[in-house]
XYZ file of C-alpha atoms in Angstrom:
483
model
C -32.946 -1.595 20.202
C -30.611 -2.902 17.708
C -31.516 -6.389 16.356
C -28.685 -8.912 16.389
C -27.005 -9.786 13.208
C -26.811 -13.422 13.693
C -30.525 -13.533 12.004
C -29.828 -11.539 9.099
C -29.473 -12.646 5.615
C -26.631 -13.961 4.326
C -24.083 -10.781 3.222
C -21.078 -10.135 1.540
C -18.780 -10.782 4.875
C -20.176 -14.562 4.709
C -19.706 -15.086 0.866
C -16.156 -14.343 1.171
C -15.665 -16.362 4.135
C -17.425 -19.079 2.339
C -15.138 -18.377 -0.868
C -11.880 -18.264 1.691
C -12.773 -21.614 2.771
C -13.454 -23.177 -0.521
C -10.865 -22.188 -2.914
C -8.420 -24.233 -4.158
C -5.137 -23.539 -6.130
C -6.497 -25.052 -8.795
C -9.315 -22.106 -9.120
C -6.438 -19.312 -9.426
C -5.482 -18.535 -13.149
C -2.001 -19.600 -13.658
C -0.840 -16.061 -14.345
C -1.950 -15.116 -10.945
C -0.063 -17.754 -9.327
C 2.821 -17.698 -11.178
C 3.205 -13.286 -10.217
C 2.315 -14.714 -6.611
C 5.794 -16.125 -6.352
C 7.660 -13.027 -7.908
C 5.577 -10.866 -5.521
C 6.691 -13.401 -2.100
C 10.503 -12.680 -3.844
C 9.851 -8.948 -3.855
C 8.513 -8.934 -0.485
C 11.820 -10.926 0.789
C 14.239 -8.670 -0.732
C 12.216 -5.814 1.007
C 12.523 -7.383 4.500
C 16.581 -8.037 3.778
C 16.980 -4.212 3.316
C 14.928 -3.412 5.780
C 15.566 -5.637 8.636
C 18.907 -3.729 10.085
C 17.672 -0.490 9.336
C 18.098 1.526 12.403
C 14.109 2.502 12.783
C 13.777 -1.868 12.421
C 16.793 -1.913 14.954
C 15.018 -0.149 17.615
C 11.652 -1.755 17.092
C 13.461 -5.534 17.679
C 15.386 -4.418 20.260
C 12.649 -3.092 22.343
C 10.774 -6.396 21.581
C 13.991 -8.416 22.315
C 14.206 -6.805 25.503
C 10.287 -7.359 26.553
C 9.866 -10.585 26.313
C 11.428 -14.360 26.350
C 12.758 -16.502 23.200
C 10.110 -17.640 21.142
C 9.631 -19.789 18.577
C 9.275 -17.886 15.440
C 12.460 -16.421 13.740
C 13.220 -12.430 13.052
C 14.199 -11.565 9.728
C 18.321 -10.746 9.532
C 18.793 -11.541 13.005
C 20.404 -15.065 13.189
C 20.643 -15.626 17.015
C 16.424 -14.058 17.416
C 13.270 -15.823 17.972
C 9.870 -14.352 19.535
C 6.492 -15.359 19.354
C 4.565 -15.439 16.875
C 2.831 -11.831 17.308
C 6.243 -10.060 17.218
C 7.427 -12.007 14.926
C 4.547 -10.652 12.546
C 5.065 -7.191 13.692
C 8.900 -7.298 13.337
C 8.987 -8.879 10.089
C 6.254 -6.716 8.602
C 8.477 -3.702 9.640
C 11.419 -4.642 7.983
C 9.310 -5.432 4.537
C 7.596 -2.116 5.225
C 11.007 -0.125 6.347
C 12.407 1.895 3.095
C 9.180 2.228 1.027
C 10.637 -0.378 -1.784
C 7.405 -3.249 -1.112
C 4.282 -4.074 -3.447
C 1.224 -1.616 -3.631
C -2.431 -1.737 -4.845
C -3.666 0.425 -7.503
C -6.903 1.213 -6.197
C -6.883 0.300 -2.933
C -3.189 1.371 -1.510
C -1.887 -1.281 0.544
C 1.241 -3.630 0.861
C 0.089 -6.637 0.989
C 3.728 -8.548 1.101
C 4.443 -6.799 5.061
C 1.292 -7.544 5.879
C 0.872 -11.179 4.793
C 4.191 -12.983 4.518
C 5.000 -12.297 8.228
C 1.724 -13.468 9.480
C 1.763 -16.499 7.414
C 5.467 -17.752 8.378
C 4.335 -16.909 12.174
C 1.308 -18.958 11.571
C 2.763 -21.952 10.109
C 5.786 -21.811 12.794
C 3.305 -21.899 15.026
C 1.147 -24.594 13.626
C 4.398 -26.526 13.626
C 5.274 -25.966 17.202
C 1.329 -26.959 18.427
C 0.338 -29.675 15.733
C 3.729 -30.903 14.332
C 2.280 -30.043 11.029
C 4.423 -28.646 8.271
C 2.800 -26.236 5.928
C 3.169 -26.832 1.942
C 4.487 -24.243 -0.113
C 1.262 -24.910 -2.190
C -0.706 -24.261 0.564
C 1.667 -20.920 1.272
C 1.038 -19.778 -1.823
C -2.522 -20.202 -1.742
C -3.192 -18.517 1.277
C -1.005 -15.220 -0.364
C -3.077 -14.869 -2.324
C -6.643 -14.988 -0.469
C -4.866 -12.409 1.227
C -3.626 -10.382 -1.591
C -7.445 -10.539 -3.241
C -9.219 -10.117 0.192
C -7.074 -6.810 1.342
C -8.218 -4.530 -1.852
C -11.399 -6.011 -1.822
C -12.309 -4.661 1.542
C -10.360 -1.283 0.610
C -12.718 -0.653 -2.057
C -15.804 -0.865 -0.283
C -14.414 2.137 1.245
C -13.663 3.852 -1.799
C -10.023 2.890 -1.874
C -7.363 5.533 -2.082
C -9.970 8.046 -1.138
C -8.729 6.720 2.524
C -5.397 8.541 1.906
C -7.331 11.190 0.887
C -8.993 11.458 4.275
C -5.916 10.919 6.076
C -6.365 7.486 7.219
C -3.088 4.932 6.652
C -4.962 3.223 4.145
C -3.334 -0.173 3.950
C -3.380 0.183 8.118
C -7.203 0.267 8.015
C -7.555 -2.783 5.418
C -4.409 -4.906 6.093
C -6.126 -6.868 9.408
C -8.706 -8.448 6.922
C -6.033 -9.630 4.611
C -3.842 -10.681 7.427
C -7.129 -12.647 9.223
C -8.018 -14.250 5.772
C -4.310 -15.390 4.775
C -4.043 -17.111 8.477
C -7.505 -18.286 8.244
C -6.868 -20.257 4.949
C -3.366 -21.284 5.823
C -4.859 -22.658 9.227
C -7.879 -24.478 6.738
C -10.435 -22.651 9.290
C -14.214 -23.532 8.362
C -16.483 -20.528 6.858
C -17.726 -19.672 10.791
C -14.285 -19.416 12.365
C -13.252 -17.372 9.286
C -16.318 -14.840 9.980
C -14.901 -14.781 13.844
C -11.431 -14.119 12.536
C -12.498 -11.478 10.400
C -14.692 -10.088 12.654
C -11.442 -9.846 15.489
C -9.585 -8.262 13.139
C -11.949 -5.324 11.701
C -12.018 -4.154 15.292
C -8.282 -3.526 15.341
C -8.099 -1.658 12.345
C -6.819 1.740 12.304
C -3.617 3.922 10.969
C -3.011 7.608 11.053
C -1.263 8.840 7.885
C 0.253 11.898 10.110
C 2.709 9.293 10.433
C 4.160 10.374 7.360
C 5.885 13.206 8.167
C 8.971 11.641 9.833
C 7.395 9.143 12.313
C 9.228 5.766 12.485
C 5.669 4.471 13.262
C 4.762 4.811 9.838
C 6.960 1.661 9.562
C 5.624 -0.279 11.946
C 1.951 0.627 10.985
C 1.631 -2.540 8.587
C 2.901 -4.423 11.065
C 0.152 -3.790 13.056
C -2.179 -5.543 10.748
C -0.179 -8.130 10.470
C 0.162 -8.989 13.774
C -3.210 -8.409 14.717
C -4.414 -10.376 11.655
C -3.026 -13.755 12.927
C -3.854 -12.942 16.447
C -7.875 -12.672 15.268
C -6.920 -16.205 13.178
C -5.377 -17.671 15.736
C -7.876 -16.495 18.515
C -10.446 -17.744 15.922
C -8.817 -21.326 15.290
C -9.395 -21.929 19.066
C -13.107 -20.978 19.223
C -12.662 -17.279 20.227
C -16.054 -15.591 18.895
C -15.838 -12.711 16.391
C -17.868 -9.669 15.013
C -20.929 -11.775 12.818
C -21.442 -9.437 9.275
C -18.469 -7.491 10.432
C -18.450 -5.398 6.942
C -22.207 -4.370 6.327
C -23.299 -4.365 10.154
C -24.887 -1.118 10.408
C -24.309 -0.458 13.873
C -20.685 -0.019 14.730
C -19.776 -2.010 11.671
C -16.803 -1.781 9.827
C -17.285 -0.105 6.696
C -20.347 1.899 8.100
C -17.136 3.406 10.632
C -14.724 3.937 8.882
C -17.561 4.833 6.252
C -18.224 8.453 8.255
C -17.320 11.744 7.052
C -15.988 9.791 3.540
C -17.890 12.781 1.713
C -19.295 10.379 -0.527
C -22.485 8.806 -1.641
C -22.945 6.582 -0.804
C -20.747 6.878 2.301
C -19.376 2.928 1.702
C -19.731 0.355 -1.265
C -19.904 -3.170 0.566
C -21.224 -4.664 -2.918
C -17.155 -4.323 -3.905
C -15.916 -6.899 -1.167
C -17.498 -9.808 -2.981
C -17.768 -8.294 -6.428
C -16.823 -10.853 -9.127
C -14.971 -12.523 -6.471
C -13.268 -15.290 -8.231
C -13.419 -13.787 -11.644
C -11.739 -10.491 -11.648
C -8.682 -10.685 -9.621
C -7.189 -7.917 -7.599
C -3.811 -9.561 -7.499
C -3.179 -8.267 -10.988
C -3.489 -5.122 -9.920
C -0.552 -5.448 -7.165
C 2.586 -3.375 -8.362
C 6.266 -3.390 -7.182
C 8.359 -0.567 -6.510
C 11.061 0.712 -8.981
C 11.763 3.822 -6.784
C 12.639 3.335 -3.096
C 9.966 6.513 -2.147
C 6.117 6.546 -1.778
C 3.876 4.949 -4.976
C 2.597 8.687 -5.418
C 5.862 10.036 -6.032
C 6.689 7.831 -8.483
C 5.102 9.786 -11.275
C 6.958 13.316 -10.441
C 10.335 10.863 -10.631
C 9.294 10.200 -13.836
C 8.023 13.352 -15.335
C 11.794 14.684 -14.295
C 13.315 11.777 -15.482
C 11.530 12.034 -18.634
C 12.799 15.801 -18.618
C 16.097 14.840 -18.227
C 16.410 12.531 -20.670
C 14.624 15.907 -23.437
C 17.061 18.522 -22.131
C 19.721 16.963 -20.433
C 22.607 19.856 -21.243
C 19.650 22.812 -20.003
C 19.238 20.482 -16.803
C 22.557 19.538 -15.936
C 22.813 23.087 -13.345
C 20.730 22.493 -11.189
C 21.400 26.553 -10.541
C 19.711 26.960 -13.694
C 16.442 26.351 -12.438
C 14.430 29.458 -11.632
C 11.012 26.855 -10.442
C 9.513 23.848 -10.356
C 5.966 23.257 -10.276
C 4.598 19.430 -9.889
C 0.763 19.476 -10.251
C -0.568 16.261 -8.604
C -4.052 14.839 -8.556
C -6.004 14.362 -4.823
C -5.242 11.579 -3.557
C -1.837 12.260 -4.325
C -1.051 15.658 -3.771
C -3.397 14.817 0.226
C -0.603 12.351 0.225
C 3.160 13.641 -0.903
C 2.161 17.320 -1.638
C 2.822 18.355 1.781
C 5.111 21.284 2.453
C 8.555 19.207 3.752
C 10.821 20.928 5.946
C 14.282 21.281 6.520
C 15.534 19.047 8.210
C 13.698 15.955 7.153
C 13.674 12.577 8.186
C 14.042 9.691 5.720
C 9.954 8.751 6.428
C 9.308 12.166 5.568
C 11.481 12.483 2.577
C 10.606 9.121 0.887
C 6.936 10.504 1.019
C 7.764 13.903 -0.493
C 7.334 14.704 -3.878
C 9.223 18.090 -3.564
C 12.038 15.916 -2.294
C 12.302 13.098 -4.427
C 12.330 15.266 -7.618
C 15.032 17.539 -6.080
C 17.119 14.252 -5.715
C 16.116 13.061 -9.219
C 17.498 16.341 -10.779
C 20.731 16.265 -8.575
C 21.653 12.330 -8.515
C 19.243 10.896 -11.626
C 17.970 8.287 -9.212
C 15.785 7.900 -6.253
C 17.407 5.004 -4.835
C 18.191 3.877 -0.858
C 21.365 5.996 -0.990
C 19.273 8.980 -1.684
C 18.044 8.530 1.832
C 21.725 8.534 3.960
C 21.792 10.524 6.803
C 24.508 12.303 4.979
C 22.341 12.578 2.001
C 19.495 14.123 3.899
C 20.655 17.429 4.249
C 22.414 18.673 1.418
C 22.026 22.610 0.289
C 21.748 21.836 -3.239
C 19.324 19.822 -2.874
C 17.366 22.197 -0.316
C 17.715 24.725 -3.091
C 15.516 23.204 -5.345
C 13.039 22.053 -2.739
C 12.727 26.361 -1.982
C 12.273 26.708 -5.309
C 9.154 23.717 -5.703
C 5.601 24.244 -5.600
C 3.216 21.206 -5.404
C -0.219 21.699 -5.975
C -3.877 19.937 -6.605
C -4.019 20.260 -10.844
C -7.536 19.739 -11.462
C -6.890 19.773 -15.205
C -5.383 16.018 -14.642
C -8.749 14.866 -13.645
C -9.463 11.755 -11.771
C -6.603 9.013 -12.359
C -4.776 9.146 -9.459
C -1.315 8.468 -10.322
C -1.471 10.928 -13.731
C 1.157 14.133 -13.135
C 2.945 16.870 -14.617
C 5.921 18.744 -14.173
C 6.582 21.915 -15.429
C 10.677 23.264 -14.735
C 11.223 26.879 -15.543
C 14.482 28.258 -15.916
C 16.405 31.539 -15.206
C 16.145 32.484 -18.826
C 12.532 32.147 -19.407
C 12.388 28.692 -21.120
C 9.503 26.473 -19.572
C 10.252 22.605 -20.049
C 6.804 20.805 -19.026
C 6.193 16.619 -18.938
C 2.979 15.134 -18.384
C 2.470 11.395 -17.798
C -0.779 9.442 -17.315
C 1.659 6.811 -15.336
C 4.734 5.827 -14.119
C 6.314 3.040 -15.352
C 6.020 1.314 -12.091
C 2.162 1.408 -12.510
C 2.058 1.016 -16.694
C 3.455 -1.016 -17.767
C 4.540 -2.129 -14.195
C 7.849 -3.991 -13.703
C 7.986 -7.537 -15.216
C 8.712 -10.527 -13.308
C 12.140 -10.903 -14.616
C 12.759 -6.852 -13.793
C 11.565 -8.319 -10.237
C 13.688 -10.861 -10.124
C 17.046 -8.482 -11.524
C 15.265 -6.048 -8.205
C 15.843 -9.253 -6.174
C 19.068 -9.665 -6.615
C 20.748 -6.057 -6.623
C 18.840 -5.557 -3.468
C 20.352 -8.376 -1.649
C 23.769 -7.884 -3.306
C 26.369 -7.134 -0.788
C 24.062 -7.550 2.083
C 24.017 -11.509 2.165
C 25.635 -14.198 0.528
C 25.133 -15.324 -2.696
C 24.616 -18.814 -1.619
C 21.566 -17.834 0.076
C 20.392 -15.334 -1.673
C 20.279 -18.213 -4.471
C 18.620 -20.697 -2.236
C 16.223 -18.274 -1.475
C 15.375 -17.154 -5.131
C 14.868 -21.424 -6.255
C 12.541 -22.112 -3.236
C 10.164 -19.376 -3.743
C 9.798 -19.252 -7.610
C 9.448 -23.236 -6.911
C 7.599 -23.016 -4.006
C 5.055 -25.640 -4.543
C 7.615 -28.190 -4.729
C 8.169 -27.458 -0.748
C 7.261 -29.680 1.433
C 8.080 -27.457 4.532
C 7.641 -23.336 3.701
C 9.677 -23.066 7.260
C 12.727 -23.669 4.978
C 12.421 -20.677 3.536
C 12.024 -18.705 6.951
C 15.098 -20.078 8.207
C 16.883 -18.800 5.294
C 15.873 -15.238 6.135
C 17.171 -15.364 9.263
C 20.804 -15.030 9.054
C 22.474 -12.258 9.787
C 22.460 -9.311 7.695
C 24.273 -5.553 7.507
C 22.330 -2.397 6.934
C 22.112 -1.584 3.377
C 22.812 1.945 4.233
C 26.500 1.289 5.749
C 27.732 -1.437 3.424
């Protein structure tokens, strides 16, 4: 018979909960807190495009139509409130909804859909049962325990070797961020924490067949979000949790989602609480320059990079006899799939093939790439016929490295390799975030908020009331891809 955990020695699931409960802002390194606010900014400009979208559209609709007003305000929807578990879910989707938010290097996730919208939930929620406001310094605080616990869990299952397996990575390690975030914006104790966490490991799970045109890859974040602050909030009222959720051995997290990994050994729970405190995943967060999956990101560039060598051999696209993108793993598991005609924006925003086809013919991969009336074009089909992705074990084991090799009808080969994109080294800058900011938002709302918006988050610890900010996001707003 399996012995209970409660007697066990103290493991790495109660350090962090202990470390979740006793860090202050004054323990986070300023650079870390100061990229926290550019990353919340990012994350907002994500949800505005997102929220109208017509995937978001018939995700808040079907919610809208469920279930009675709430008190916790939708995203681009002026006249909407739900409760707080749809608000997560809704919110997260529109963050999540044109593959423009914040990734992990090593342990693929996006943090910003899954934390933001459980956080505003939670602290609309404290509001409405406690009258208590939430600080922007306590806001930001609680982004990032979420934005160090998320990766932290993700490595102890060996990271992006999740998308290798086909599980939606950031899916299977975004309830633990979600949980944490809540748990510290909430100020839970170290036990309640360990119940939260424990709630939300059990709801973990993402396919990433969802990829291949599936709105529900959208909503998958969402998921964690949601069920996140429902394991916090479960938690804050004395709902009891998984104990040692991450190195129980029997039906534990990691040692589940730990099977068939192929690796030894099959899970690594020493990386949840490795130099916790020290080394800081948050510094390893990126932000989107290309509105298409982080693994394409590198074939954009390699063509860009071509483009910018041989710009009068390129300029036909009819010149180009083949194109050949070699890929490492994780990456070619991920984007290297065969995409077919006709393809869905999901599936084409996850397509390498695609997104260097639309490089070559419109020298951006941008949301207009992505119109229904951009989807289908022949010369852009062409090239995709004439693309070959493959695994190129020469590249060896960094993930994001790639090369391109385009051949031509006359026999000349042009070839790029690149260990990264530029979205991954030297990553954007804050102020390249902030310029993101605004010519995402421009045209979609006004300038009046998009300005108030901008000054309360990169001053958020002035705030007395973070609610401010969510009430700014809820105006009314057009979709990006009809303006």
């Amino acid at each position: 018979m399996t012995p209970k955990t409660d007697d066990k020695p103290e493991g790495v699931t109660r350090k962090l909960c202990q470390w979740i409960q006793d860090i202050n802002l004054e323990d986070v390194p300023d650079d870390v807190r100061l990229r926290a606010r550019y990353l919340i900014l990012d994350g907002l400009a994500c949800a505005i495009v997102g929220s109208r979208l017509p995937w978001t559209e018939t995700a808040a609709q079907t919610v809208f139509a469920m279930e009675p007003t709430g008190n916790c305000k939708v995203w681009g929807y002026n006249d909407k409130a739900v409760t707080p578990l749809s608000a997560a879910l809704l919110n997260s989707t529109a963050i999540q909804a044109f593959e423009l938010d914040d990734w992990h290097l090593s342990a693929p996730l996006h943090s910003n859909s899954i934390i933001l919208p459980a956080l505003f939930a939670a602290a609309r929620q404290q509001a409405k049962s406690t009258s208590t406001k939430v600080s922007g310094t306590n806001f930001l605080l609680s982004v990032i325990v979420g934005c160090e616990t998320g990766p932290r869990v993700g490595l102890g299952l060996y990271g992006a070797h999740m998308l290798t397996r086909g599980w939606h990575s950031g899916a299977v390690f975004g309830p633990s961020a979600s949980a944490a975030a809540v748990s510290k914006l909430l100020s839970l104790p170290t036990d309640a924490i360990e119940d939260a966490l424990g709630i939300a490991c059990t709801q973990a799970g993402g396919l990433m067949s969802a990829q291949f045109g599936s709105d529900v890859k959208r909503m998958q974040h969402g998921f964690a979000a949601r069920n996140g602050l429902f394991a916090a909030l479960l938690a804050q009222n004395g709902y009891r949790g998984i104990k040692n959720v991450y190195e129980e051995g029997y039906g534990g997290y990691l040692a589940m989602f730990g099977q068939g990994s192929g690796k030894e050994p099959p899970y690594l729970p020493e990386e949840i609480c490795k130099e916790l405190g020290k080394t800081w995943q948050s510094r390893l967060i990126r932000v989107k320059h290309h509105s298409s999956m982080a693994g394409t990101h590198c074939t954009i560039d390699c063509v860009q990079a071509l483009q910018d060598k041989y710009a009068d051999e390129l300029s036909d696209p009819d010149a180009i006899a083949s194109i050949r993108i070699g890929m490492t793993e994780a990456a070619f598991n991920h984007g290297g799939f065969d995409v077919k005609r006709p393809v869905a924006t999901t599936g084409a925003q996850m397509s390498a093939a695609y997104t260097a086809a639309v490089q070559l013919v419109d020298g951006q991969v941008l949301p207009n790439q992505f119109r229904d009336d951009q989807l289908d074009r022949d010369i852009v089909w062409d090239l995709i016929g004439k693309t070959e992705c493959f695994h190129d074990l020469d590249l060896g084991e960094d993930r994001y490295a790639q090369r391109v090799t385009i051949t031509l009808k006359d026999g000349i080969e042009l070839s790029e390799t690149l260990d990264n994109p530029r979205s991954v080294s030297p990553g954007l800058s804050n102020e390249e975030i902030l310029e993101k900011w605004r010519r995402l938002t421009q045209g979609i709302i006004d300038e009046k908020t998009r300005d108030q918006v901008q000054q309360l988050v990169l001053d958020i610890e002035a705030l007395e009331d973070v609610c401010i900010v969510d009430d700014l996001m809820s105006i009314s707003v057009s979709n990006p891809l009809l303006s």
